[in-house]
Amino acid sequence: MARPRPRILVFAGSTRAGSLNAKLAALAVKAIAARDAEPTWISLADYAMPIYDGDFEAASGVPDGARRLRDQMIAHHGIFIATPEYNQSVPPLLKNAIDWVSRVRPENANAPSPFKGRVFAIGSASPGHFAGVRSALHLRQILELPLGATVIPDQISIPSASSAFAGDGGFADDKQARRLDEVVKRLVDEASRYVV
Ligand code: FNR
């Protein structure tokens, strides 16, 4: 009997129309599907949450968007995040989503964690020369150190991203396509270990 395919959640840390990171996420979705895994592409626009505020949390609890995002994360064996870089770090949309998800109290001692028990891969895209790599490194630290996630060492960071995507949505440079495929292959291989 064929083994079930790993499920991979994909999202960008930007909801901007024309987002370069959404373009990278879209190509990751295609590469994942070509690797015989099952991608789910979501937009954080569909998981609205206010900026984290302790008084809001005390009065109203964790917002529904954060609970639904956590459920999506738990339902997948791997997660690919394409992050923009703002002032050399992770943009507030993405950091806020991670902060809120980290505030959901597990239902019981055996409840799965959205960060542990699955594997992450990071991508970044920026119009600048540094390709968003400083944001990608900060995101890696946030996921790994406080949250205990496993993040694969392979990463894709796209510099000069305003001209990196061709009209058909593919990469203008084949080298980037090959790099994305390497990252996705490693992600899918690692995620396969979590398929039971
Ligand atoms: C940026 N941008 C940016 N780019 C970069 O490479 N390094 C940086 O430190 C910053 N800083 C920064 C701060 C703020 C507040 C904004 C709004 C933008 C530019 C950023 O990479 C660019 O807007 C991307 O296009 C954002 O990603 P999406 O929305 O295209 O995915």
mmCIF file of C-alpha atoms and ligand atoms in Angstrom:
data_model
loop_
_atom_site.group_PDB
_atom_site.id
_atom_site.type_symbol
_atom_site.label_atom_id
_atom_site.label_comp_id
_atom_site.label_asym_id
_atom_site.label_seq_id
_atom_site.Cartn_x
_atom_site.Cartn_y
_atom_site.Cartn_z
ATOM 1 C CA MET A 1 0.000 0.000 0.000
ATOM 2 C CA ALA A 2 1.333 3.477 -0.895
ATOM 3 C CA ARG A 3 2.535 5.518 2.068
ATOM 4 C CA PRO A 4 0.487 8.680 2.703
ATOM 5 C CA ARG A 5 2.157 11.761 1.245
ATOM 6 C CA PRO A 6 3.553 14.387 3.641
ATOM 7 C CA ARG A 7 1.362 17.473 3.930
ATOM 8 C CA ILE A 8 3.226 20.770 3.663
ATOM 9 C CA LEU A 9 1.734 24.115 4.705
ATOM 10 C CA VAL A 10 3.018 27.139 2.768
ATOM 11 C CA PHE A 11 2.548 30.801 3.565
ATOM 12 C CA ALA A 12 4.219 34.175 3.124
ATOM 13 C CA GLY A 13 4.789 36.810 5.781
ATOM 14 C CA SER A 14 3.181 39.400 3.516
ATOM 15 C CA THR A 15 -0.388 39.933 2.362
ATOM 16 C CA ARG A 16 0.552 42.747 -0.035
ATOM 17 C CA ALA A 17 -0.848 42.553 -3.569
ATOM 18 C CA GLY A 18 2.145 41.676 -5.734
ATOM 19 C CA SER A 19 4.150 40.418 -2.729
ATOM 20 C CA LEU A 20 7.516 38.992 -3.800
ATOM 21 C CA ASN A 21 7.330 36.493 -0.963
ATOM 22 C CA ALA A 22 3.881 35.358 -2.067
ATOM 23 C CA LYS A 23 5.471 34.698 -5.492
ATOM 24 C CA LEU A 24 8.179 32.632 -3.808
ATOM 25 C CA ALA A 25 5.505 30.786 -1.789
ATOM 26 C CA ALA A 26 3.578 30.040 -5.004
ATOM 27 C CA LEU A 27 6.675 28.488 -6.580
ATOM 28 C CA ALA A 28 7.316 26.481 -3.406
ATOM 29 C CA VAL A 29 3.763 25.094 -3.702
ATOM 30 C CA LYS A 30 4.486 23.924 -7.270
ATOM 31 C CA ALA A 31 7.843 22.407 -6.270
ATOM 32 C CA ILE A 32 6.223 20.574 -3.333
ATOM 33 C CA ALA A 33 3.471 19.130 -5.554
ATOM 34 C CA ALA A 34 6.140 17.948 -8.023
ATOM 35 C CA ARG A 35 7.889 16.115 -5.153
ATOM 36 C CA ASP A 36 4.839 13.947 -4.444
ATOM 37 C CA ALA A 37 3.848 15.816 -1.318
ATOM 38 C CA GLU A 38 0.586 17.594 -0.627
ATOM 39 C CA PRO A 39 0.904 21.390 -0.380
ATOM 40 C CA THR A 40 -1.643 23.684 1.278
ATOM 41 C CA TRP A 41 -1.158 27.345 0.390
ATOM 42 C CA ILE A 42 -2.691 29.849 2.788
ATOM 43 C CA SER A 43 -2.585 33.628 3.145
ATOM 44 C CA LEU A 44 -2.249 35.244 6.552
ATOM 45 C CA ALA A 45 -4.978 37.630 5.313
ATOM 46 C CA ASP A 46 -7.423 34.824 6.107
ATOM 47 C CA TYR A 47 -6.108 34.528 9.679
ATOM 48 C CA ALA A 48 -6.653 38.060 10.920
ATOM 49 C CA MET A 49 -5.437 38.884 14.420
ATOM 50 C CA PRO A 50 -4.869 42.156 16.240
ATOM 51 C CA ILE A 51 -1.382 43.181 17.339
ATOM 52 C CA TYR A 52 -0.623 41.167 20.464
ATOM 53 C CA ASP A 53 -1.701 42.931 23.627
ATOM 54 C CA GLY A 54 -1.766 41.294 27.055
ATOM 55 C CA ASP A 55 -4.895 43.191 28.112
ATOM 56 C CA PHE A 56 -6.706 42.041 24.951
ATOM 57 C CA GLU A 57 -5.650 38.469 25.681
ATOM 58 C CA ALA A 58 -6.786 38.699 29.324
ATOM 59 C CA ALA A 59 -10.179 40.080 28.274
ATOM 60 C CA SER A 60 -10.885 38.117 25.074
ATOM 61 C CA GLY A 61 -8.390 35.231 24.917
ATOM 62 C CA VAL A 62 -6.473 34.198 21.822
ATOM 63 C CA PRO A 63 -8.168 35.367 18.590
ATOM 64 C CA ASP A 64 -9.886 32.875 16.330
ATOM 65 C CA GLY A 65 -7.382 33.559 13.504
ATOM 66 C CA ALA A 66 -4.498 32.389 15.700
ATOM 67 C CA ARG A 67 -6.374 29.251 16.777
ATOM 68 C CA ARG A 68 -7.168 28.394 13.151
ATOM 69 C CA LEU A 69 -3.564 29.018 12.079
ATOM 70 C CA ARG A 70 -2.351 26.757 14.891
ATOM 71 C CA ASP A 71 -4.795 24.045 13.755
ATOM 72 C CA GLN A 72 -3.466 24.351 10.190
ATOM 73 C CA MET A 73 0.119 24.040 11.407
ATOM 74 C CA ILE A 74 -0.707 20.969 13.476
ATOM 75 C CA ALA A 75 -2.465 19.368 10.493
ATOM 76 C CA HIS A 76 0.780 19.429 8.437
ATOM 77 C CA HIS A 77 4.071 17.522 8.575
ATOM 78 C CA GLY A 78 6.120 20.384 7.147
ATOM 79 C CA ILE A 79 5.817 24.173 6.915
ATOM 80 C CA PHE A 80 7.471 26.488 4.368
ATOM 81 C CA ILE A 81 7.490 30.183 5.316
ATOM 82 C CA ALA A 82 8.569 32.899 2.868
ATOM 83 C CA THR A 83 9.492 35.958 4.889
ATOM 84 C CA PRO A 84 10.017 39.570 3.824
ATOM 85 C CA GLU A 85 12.693 41.621 5.582
ATOM 86 C CA TYR A 86 11.759 44.825 7.411
ATOM 87 C CA ASN A 87 14.598 46.792 8.957
ATOM 88 C CA GLN A 88 16.759 43.682 8.823
ATOM 89 C CA SER A 89 14.250 41.515 10.656
ATOM 90 C CA VAL A 90 10.943 39.648 10.528
ATOM 91 C CA PRO A 91 7.928 41.811 9.548
ATOM 92 C CA PRO A 92 5.303 42.447 12.230
ATOM 93 C CA LEU A 93 2.568 40.492 10.410
ATOM 94 C CA LEU A 94 4.587 37.282 10.672
ATOM 95 C CA LYS A 95 6.043 37.892 14.153
ATOM 96 C CA ASN A 96 2.592 38.762 15.486
ATOM 97 C CA ALA A 97 1.082 35.584 14.015
ATOM 98 C CA ILE A 98 3.846 33.460 15.588
ATOM 99 C CA ASP A 99 3.478 35.267 18.934
ATOM 100 C CA TRP A 100 -0.285 34.687 19.031
ATOM 101 C CA VAL A 101 0.002 31.028 17.987
ATOM 102 C CA SER A 102 2.553 30.562 20.780
ATOM 103 C CA ARG A 103 -0.061 31.855 23.261
ATOM 104 C CA VAL A 104 -2.626 29.118 22.570
ATOM 105 C CA ARG A 105 -2.671 26.906 25.651
ATOM 106 C CA PRO A 106 -2.642 23.184 24.745
ATOM 107 C CA GLU A 107 -5.985 21.479 25.405
ATOM 108 C CA ASN A 108 -4.258 18.768 27.448
ATOM 109 C CA ALA A 109 -0.800 17.364 28.208
ATOM 110 C CA ASN A 110 -0.888 15.225 25.029
ATOM 111 C CA ALA A 111 -2.037 17.989 22.668
ATOM 112 C CA PRO A 112 0.325 18.407 19.684
ATOM 113 C CA SER A 113 2.483 21.511 19.394
ATOM 114 C CA PRO A 114 2.274 23.671 16.243
ATOM 115 C CA PHE A 115 6.066 24.097 16.362
ATOM 116 C CA LYS A 116 7.357 20.688 17.500
ATOM 117 C CA GLY A 117 6.580 17.394 15.762
ATOM 118 C CA ARG A 118 6.884 18.866 12.258
ATOM 119 C CA VAL A 119 9.678 20.447 10.226
ATOM 120 C CA PHE A 120 10.105 23.975 8.890
ATOM 121 C CA ALA A 121 11.895 25.494 5.896
ATOM 122 C CA ILE A 122 12.524 29.199 5.395
ATOM 123 C CA GLY A 123 12.659 31.291 2.250
ATOM 124 C CA SER A 124 12.994 35.030 1.779
ATOM 125 C CA ALA A 125 12.762 37.477 -1.093
ATOM 126 C CA SER A 126 13.770 41.119 -1.186
ATOM 127 C CA PRO A 127 14.344 43.745 -3.869
ATOM 128 C CA GLY A 128 17.687 44.408 -2.154
ATOM 129 C CA HIS A 129 21.108 42.754 -2.462
ATOM 130 C CA PHE A 130 20.875 40.950 0.884
ATOM 131 C CA ALA A 131 17.864 38.862 -0.212
ATOM 132 C CA GLY A 132 16.120 39.122 3.155
ATOM 133 C CA VAL A 133 18.700 36.783 4.663
ATOM 134 C CA ARG A 134 18.873 38.722 7.942
ATOM 135 C CA SER A 135 15.124 38.309 8.403
ATOM 136 C CA ALA A 136 15.418 34.624 7.516
ATOM 137 C CA LEU A 137 18.082 34.180 10.202
ATOM 138 C CA HIS A 138 15.938 35.943 12.796
ATOM 139 C CA LEU A 139 12.971 33.770 11.835
ATOM 140 C CA ARG A 140 15.132 30.659 12.228
ATOM 141 C CA GLN A 141 16.145 31.799 15.716
ATOM 142 C CA ILE A 142 12.539 32.535 16.744
ATOM 143 C CA LEU A 143 11.329 29.142 15.547
ATOM 144 C CA GLU A 144 14.244 27.146 16.962
ATOM 145 C CA LEU A 145 15.241 28.677 20.285
ATOM 146 C CA PRO A 146 12.097 29.720 22.162
ATOM 147 C CA LEU A 147 9.652 27.534 20.240
ATOM 148 C CA GLY A 148 11.695 24.338 19.832
ATOM 149 C CA ALA A 149 10.977 23.871 16.129
ATOM 150 C CA THR A 150 13.222 21.891 13.790
ATOM 151 C CA VAL A 151 14.245 24.067 10.831
ATOM 152 C CA ILE A 152 16.172 22.454 7.981
ATOM 153 C CA PRO A 153 19.573 24.019 7.299
ATOM 154 C CA ASP A 154 18.765 24.500 3.602
ATOM 155 C CA GLN A 155 17.287 27.907 2.886
ATOM 156 C CA ILE A 156 16.454 29.949 -0.206
ATOM 157 C CA SER A 157 16.918 33.711 -0.282
ATOM 158 C CA ILE A 158 16.177 35.656 -3.456
ATOM 159 C CA PRO A 159 18.035 38.979 -3.992
ATOM 160 C CA SER A 160 16.881 41.644 -6.489
ATOM 161 C CA ALA A 161 13.531 39.901 -6.305
ATOM 162 C CA SER A 162 11.668 42.612 -8.227
ATOM 163 C CA SER A 163 13.268 41.135 -11.366
ATOM 164 C CA ALA A 164 13.676 37.523 -10.152
ATOM 165 C CA PHE A 165 10.246 36.289 -11.253
ATOM 166 C CA ALA A 166 9.367 35.802 -14.908
ATOM 167 C CA GLY A 167 6.037 36.845 -16.437
ATOM 168 C CA ASP A 168 4.688 33.293 -16.133
ATOM 169 C CA GLY A 169 5.383 33.336 -12.379
ATOM 170 C CA GLY A 170 8.482 31.107 -12.675
ATOM 171 C CA PHE A 171 12.012 32.188 -11.825
ATOM 172 C CA ALA A 172 13.874 34.336 -14.334
ATOM 173 C CA ASP A 173 17.058 32.414 -13.413
ATOM 174 C CA ASP A 174 17.082 28.596 -13.541
ATOM 175 C CA LYS A 175 19.623 28.518 -10.728
ATOM 176 C CA GLN A 176 16.946 29.789 -8.327
ATOM 177 C CA ALA A 177 14.519 27.111 -9.519
ATOM 178 C CA ARG A 178 17.132 24.427 -8.848
ATOM 179 C CA ARG A 179 17.873 25.874 -5.408
ATOM 180 C CA LEU A 180 14.174 25.936 -4.486
ATOM 181 C CA ASP A 181 13.855 22.335 -5.599
ATOM 182 C CA GLU A 182 16.804 21.342 -3.371
ATOM 183 C CA VAL A 183 15.249 23.069 -0.368
ATOM 184 C CA VAL A 184 11.838 21.541 -1.045
ATOM 185 C CA LYS A 185 13.323 18.067 -1.551
ATOM 186 C CA ARG A 186 15.009 18.259 1.855
ATOM 187 C CA LEU A 187 11.821 19.614 3.456
ATOM 188 C CA VAL A 188 9.672 16.851 1.971
ATOM 189 C CA ASP A 189 12.235 14.155 2.902
ATOM 190 C CA GLU A 190 12.379 15.391 6.500
ATOM 191 C CA ALA A 191 8.586 15.841 6.706
ATOM 192 C CA SER A 192 8.127 12.232 5.512
ATOM 193 C CA ARG A 193 9.585 11.069 8.835
ATOM 194 C CA TYR A 194 6.579 12.586 10.608
ATOM 195 C CA VAL A 195 4.030 10.732 8.456
ATOM 196 C CA VAL A 196 2.567 7.865 10.451
HETATM 197 C C1 FNR B 1 11.559 47.204 3.874
HETATM 198 N N1 FNR B 1 12.341 46.564 2.910
HETATM 199 C C2 FNR B 1 13.562 46.036 3.261
HETATM 200 N N2 FNR B 1 14.257 45.207 2.403
HETATM 201 C C3 FNR B 1 15.437 44.653 2.792
HETATM 202 O O1 FNR B 1 16.034 43.882 2.031
HETATM 203 N N3 FNR B 1 15.979 44.937 4.012
HETATM 204 C C4 FNR B 1 15.355 45.758 4.908
HETATM 205 O O2 FNR B 1 15.860 45.949 5.998
HETATM 206 C C5 FNR B 1 14.114 46.338 4.529
HETATM 207 N N4 FNR B 1 13.431 47.145 5.396
HETATM 208 C C6 FNR B 1 12.131 47.518 5.116
HETATM 209 C C7 FNR B 1 11.382 48.145 6.105
HETATM 210 C C8 FNR B 1 10.057 48.437 5.861
HETATM 211 C C9 FNR B 1 9.227 49.071 6.944
HETATM 212 C C10 FNR B 1 9.474 48.138 4.609
HETATM 213 C C11 FNR B 1 8.016 48.445 4.341
HETATM 214 C C12 FNR B 1 10.221 47.559 3.630
HETATM 215 C C13 FNR B 1 11.819 46.362 1.555
HETATM 216 C C14 FNR B 1 11.095 45.027 1.436
HETATM 217 O O3 FNR B 1 12.041 43.990 1.237
HETATM 218 C C15 FNR B 1 10.129 45.078 0.242
HETATM 219 O O4 FNR B 1 9.120 46.038 0.513
HETATM 220 C C16 FNR B 1 9.530 43.734 -0.087
HETATM 221 O O5 FNR B 1 8.904 43.822 -1.344
HETATM 222 C C17 FNR B 1 8.539 43.274 0.987
HETATM 223 O O6 FNR B 1 8.148 41.927 0.780
HETATM 224 P P1 FNR B 1 6.836 41.534 -0.071
HETATM 225 O O7 FNR B 1 5.658 42.310 0.496
HETATM 226 O O8 FNR B 1 7.107 41.956 -1.507
HETATM 227 O O9 FNR B 1 6.705 40.073 0.071
#
